[in-house]
Amino acid sequence: MIEDSIKKLLKDLRKSHISFRKAYEVLKDLPYQDLGFAKVDHHRGLRKELGEVVFCEGKTYEEVEKIVEPILSKYGQVFLTRADQEIYDRLSKKFKNLAFYKKARVICTATKTKVSKKGRVLILTAGTGDIPVAEEARITLEFMGNKVRTIYDVGVAGIHRLFDKRSELLSASVIIVVAGMEGALASVVGGIVSKPVIGVPTSIGYGSSFKGIAPLLTMLNSCAPGVCVVNIDNGFGAGYLASLIN
């Protein structure tokens, strides 16, 4: 069915029965590969800046492997989030050129991505415990062709550590702020810079932070204009959004 539709579409395009733009609009939403338990979206790279990303949590190792195989065979690159050492060990036996970033819990093709964005994204963390989420954002950004600078452990408990990096805050194109506890760092940064600030609440903190709910609400209630917020521990989402902005 899909093959016949594509053939008809190409014939219509060749005969000028439809425009190039119309053909593109049809093709960008067309094919996916049905594996039964998953439908691999092969055209996401046309609709979005990045192709389909594999979220590993909740999937068996066998399912992850079966999803990765057609993506790699078709595009030669793959990006997996919330992965672990066992997934990497199993995949690396079958597929070559994969890298595992343990702290970020990311597996991706190891080929060096060419920097294609002019601006630089700055990633800040309030504390050292927030670094794994920040690293997920960093790997995502670099995979998508961004220049990235990280400054870790500059939370409000020692605010002078942040002010010491003021020049870097002002020179960034977009800033990701990763913070747990009460999540105040995003508001502070938003009050200093004129660039977009993406707040990432983390589940790091004592009981009353409610596994990230407290910093999420703090960031959502920021009185500093220009602060937007992604979900708790969503480093990938923050990195992707920052890349689009950049």
Coordinates of C-alpha atoms in Angstrom, one line a residue:
M1 CA 0.0 0.0 0.0
I2 CA 2.7 2.5 1.0
E3 CA 4.9 1.5 -2.0
D4 CA 2.0 1.9 -4.5
S5 CA 1.2 5.3 -3.0
I6 CA 4.8 6.5 -3.3
K7 CA 4.9 5.3 -6.9
K8 CA 1.7 7.2 -7.8
L9 CA 2.9 10.3 -6.0
L10 CA 6.2 10.3 -7.9
K11 CA 4.4 9.8 -11.2
D12 CA 2.1 12.7 -10.5
L13 CA 5.1 14.8 -9.5
R14 CA 7.0 13.9 -12.7
K15 CA 3.9 14.8 -14.8
S16 CA 3.5 18.1 -12.9
H17 CA 0.0 17.0 -11.6
I18 CA 1.1 18.0 -8.2
S19 CA 3.6 20.5 -6.9
F20 CA 7.0 19.7 -5.3
R21 CA 5.7 21.2 -2.0
K22 CA 2.6 19.0 -2.1
A23 CA 4.7 15.9 -2.7
Y24 CA 6.9 16.8 0.2
E25 CA 3.9 17.4 2.6
V26 CA 2.6 13.9 1.7
L27 CA 5.9 12.1 2.0
K28 CA 7.0 13.6 5.3
D29 CA 4.1 11.8 7.1
L30 CA 3.9 8.6 5.1
P31 CA 6.0 5.5 6.0
Y32 CA 6.6 3.7 9.2
Q33 CA 7.7 0.2 9.9
D34 CA 5.3 -2.0 11.9
L35 CA 7.2 -4.4 14.2
G36 CA 4.0 -5.5 15.9
F37 CA 5.0 -4.3 19.3
A38 CA 6.4 -1.0 18.0
K39 CA 5.9 1.2 14.9
V40 CA 9.3 2.7 13.8
D41 CA 8.8 6.2 12.4
H42 CA 11.3 6.4 9.6
H43 CA 10.2 9.8 8.4
R44 CA 10.5 11.7 11.7
G45 CA 13.8 13.1 10.5
L46 CA 11.8 14.9 7.7
R47 CA 9.2 16.3 10.0
K48 CA 11.6 17.1 12.9
E49 CA 15.2 18.1 13.3
L50 CA 16.1 14.6 14.7
G51 CA 14.9 11.2 13.7
E52 CA 13.1 8.8 16.1
V53 CA 14.8 8.5 19.5
V54 CA 14.5 5.2 21.4
F55 CA 13.4 5.5 25.0
C56 CA 14.7 2.4 26.7
E57 CA 12.9 2.3 30.0
G58 CA 10.0 -0.2 30.0
K59 CA 11.3 -2.1 27.0
T60 CA 13.0 -5.5 27.1
Y61 CA 16.5 -5.8 25.7
E62 CA 15.1 -7.8 22.8
E63 CA 12.6 -5.0 21.9
V64 CA 15.3 -2.3 22.0
E65 CA 17.5 -4.4 19.7
K66 CA 14.7 -5.0 17.2
I67 CA 13.9 -1.2 17.1
V68 CA 17.5 -0.2 16.8
E69 CA 18.3 -2.5 13.9
P70 CA 16.1 -0.9 11.2
I71 CA 17.0 2.6 12.3
L72 CA 20.7 1.9 12.0
S73 CA 20.3 0.0 8.7
K74 CA 18.3 2.9 7.1
Y75 CA 20.1 5.9 8.5
G76 CA 23.4 4.8 10.0
Q77 CA 22.9 6.6 13.3
V78 CA 20.7 6.1 16.4
F79 CA 20.1 7.8 19.7
L80 CA 18.8 6.0 22.8
T81 CA 17.9 7.5 26.1
R82 CA 17.5 6.0 29.6
A83 CA 19.8 3.1 28.6
D84 CA 22.0 1.0 30.9
Q85 CA 25.3 -0.9 30.7
E86 CA 23.6 -4.2 29.9
I87 CA 21.7 -2.7 26.9
Y88 CA 25.0 -1.3 25.6
D89 CA 26.9 -4.5 26.1
R90 CA 24.2 -6.4 24.1
L91 CA 23.9 -3.9 21.3
S92 CA 27.6 -3.4 20.9
K93 CA 28.1 -7.1 20.2
K94 CA 25.8 -6.8 17.2
F95 CA 26.2 -3.1 16.1
K96 CA 29.4 -1.3 15.6
N97 CA 30.3 2.3 16.3
L98 CA 28.1 2.8 19.4
A99 CA 29.1 4.9 22.4
F100 CA 27.7 4.7 25.9
Y101 CA 27.6 7.8 28.1
K102 CA 27.0 6.1 31.5
K103 CA 26.2 9.2 33.6
A104 CA 23.8 10.5 30.9
R105 CA 22.3 7.0 30.3
V106 CA 22.6 7.7 26.6
I107 CA 23.7 5.3 23.8
C108 CA 24.3 6.8 20.3
T109 CA 26.4 6.4 17.3
A110 CA 30.0 7.4 18.0
T111 CA 30.6 9.3 14.8
K112 CA 31.6 12.9 15.6
T113 CA 28.8 15.2 14.7
K114 CA 29.7 18.3 12.7
V115 CA 28.9 21.6 14.5
S116 CA 26.1 23.2 12.4
K117 CA 24.7 25.8 14.8
K118 CA 26.3 29.2 15.2
G119 CA 25.4 29.9 18.7
R120 CA 26.5 28.3 21.9
V121 CA 24.3 26.6 24.5
L122 CA 25.2 26.9 28.2
I123 CA 24.2 24.3 30.7
L124 CA 24.2 25.1 34.4
T125 CA 23.5 22.8 37.3
A126 CA 22.6 23.9 40.8
G127 CA 24.4 20.9 42.4
T128 CA 26.6 18.0 41.5
G129 CA 23.6 15.6 42.0
D130 CA 22.0 17.3 39.0
I131 CA 24.8 16.5 36.6
P132 CA 23.4 13.2 35.1
V133 CA 20.3 15.1 33.8
A134 CA 22.5 17.9 32.5
E135 CA 24.7 15.4 30.7
E136 CA 21.7 13.9 29.0
A137 CA 21.0 17.5 27.7
R138 CA 24.6 18.0 26.7
I139 CA 24.9 14.7 24.7
T140 CA 21.6 15.5 22.9
L141 CA 22.8 19.0 22.0
E142 CA 26.2 17.8 20.7
F143 CA 24.5 15.0 18.7
M144 CA 22.3 17.7 17.1
G145 CA 25.3 19.8 16.1
N146 CA 25.5 22.4 18.8
K147 CA 28.4 24.0 20.6
V148 CA 28.0 23.4 24.3
R149 CA 29.6 24.8 27.5
T150 CA 28.8 23.3 30.9
I151 CA 29.2 25.0 34.3
Y152 CA 28.3 22.7 37.2
D153 CA 27.5 23.2 40.9
V154 CA 26.6 26.9 40.9
G155 CA 23.4 26.8 42.9
V156 CA 21.9 29.6 45.0
A157 CA 23.5 28.3 48.3
G158 CA 26.7 29.8 47.0
I159 CA 25.4 32.4 44.6
H160 CA 28.9 34.0 44.1
R161 CA 29.9 30.9 42.1
L162 CA 27.2 31.9 39.5
F163 CA 28.0 35.6 39.4
D164 CA 31.7 34.7 38.8
K165 CA 30.5 33.3 35.4
R166 CA 28.4 36.3 34.4
S167 CA 30.3 36.9 31.1
E168 CA 29.6 33.4 30.0
L169 CA 25.9 33.7 30.9
L170 CA 25.6 36.9 28.8
S171 CA 27.4 35.4 25.8
A172 CA 25.3 32.2 25.5
S173 CA 22.5 31.9 22.9
V174 CA 20.3 29.8 25.2
I175 CA 20.8 28.6 28.7
I176 CA 19.6 25.3 30.3
V177 CA 19.3 25.4 34.1
V178 CA 19.2 22.0 35.8
A179 CA 18.2 22.2 39.5
G180 CA 16.6 20.1 42.2
M181 CA 15.7 21.0 45.8
E182 CA 13.6 24.2 45.5
G183 CA 14.8 24.9 41.9
A184 CA 15.4 28.6 42.4
L185 CA 18.4 28.8 40.1
A186 CA 16.3 29.1 36.9
S187 CA 14.6 32.3 38.2
V188 CA 17.9 33.8 39.3
V189 CA 19.5 33.2 35.8
G190 CA 16.3 34.4 34.1
G191 CA 16.6 37.7 36.0
I192 CA 20.2 38.2 34.8
V193 CA 20.1 37.4 31.1
S194 CA 18.1 38.4 28.0
K195 CA 18.4 35.0 26.4
P196 CA 15.9 32.1 26.6
V197 CA 16.3 30.0 29.8
I198 CA 15.1 26.4 29.9
G199 CA 14.5 25.1 33.4
V200 CA 14.9 21.4 34.1
P201 CA 13.6 20.4 37.5
T202 CA 15.3 17.3 38.9
S203 CA 14.2 14.7 41.4
I204 CA 17.2 15.5 43.6
G205 CA 16.3 16.8 47.0
Y206 CA 14.9 16.0 50.5
G207 CA 11.4 14.7 51.1
S208 CA 9.5 18.0 50.7
S209 CA 10.9 18.4 47.2
F210 CA 8.5 15.5 46.4
K211 CA 10.9 14.0 43.8
G212 CA 11.0 17.1 41.6
I213 CA 7.5 18.5 42.1
A214 CA 8.8 21.4 44.3
P215 CA 11.4 22.6 41.8
L216 CA 8.9 22.1 38.9
L217 CA 6.4 24.4 40.6
T218 CA 9.1 27.0 41.5
M219 CA 10.3 27.1 37.9
L220 CA 6.7 27.3 36.5
N221 CA 6.0 30.2 38.9
S222 CA 9.1 32.1 38.1
C223 CA 8.5 35.9 37.9
A224 CA 11.5 36.2 35.6
P225 CA 10.3 36.5 32.0
G226 CA 11.9 34.3 29.4
V227 CA 12.0 31.1 31.5
C228 CA 10.3 28.0 30.1
V229 CA 10.2 24.6 31.8
V230 CA 10.4 21.0 30.7
N231 CA 9.4 17.9 32.7
I232 CA 11.2 16.5 35.8
D233 CA 14.6 15.0 34.9
N234 CA 13.9 15.6 31.2
G235 CA 17.5 16.4 30.0
F236 CA 16.7 15.1 26.5
G237 CA 13.7 17.4 26.1
A238 CA 15.7 20.4 27.3
G239 CA 18.6 19.7 25.0
Y240 CA 16.2 19.2 22.0
L241 CA 14.4 22.4 22.7
A242 CA 17.6 24.4 23.2
S243 CA 18.9 23.1 19.8
L244 CA 15.7 24.3 18.1
I245 CA 16.1 27.7 19.7
N246 CA 19.8 27.9 18.9

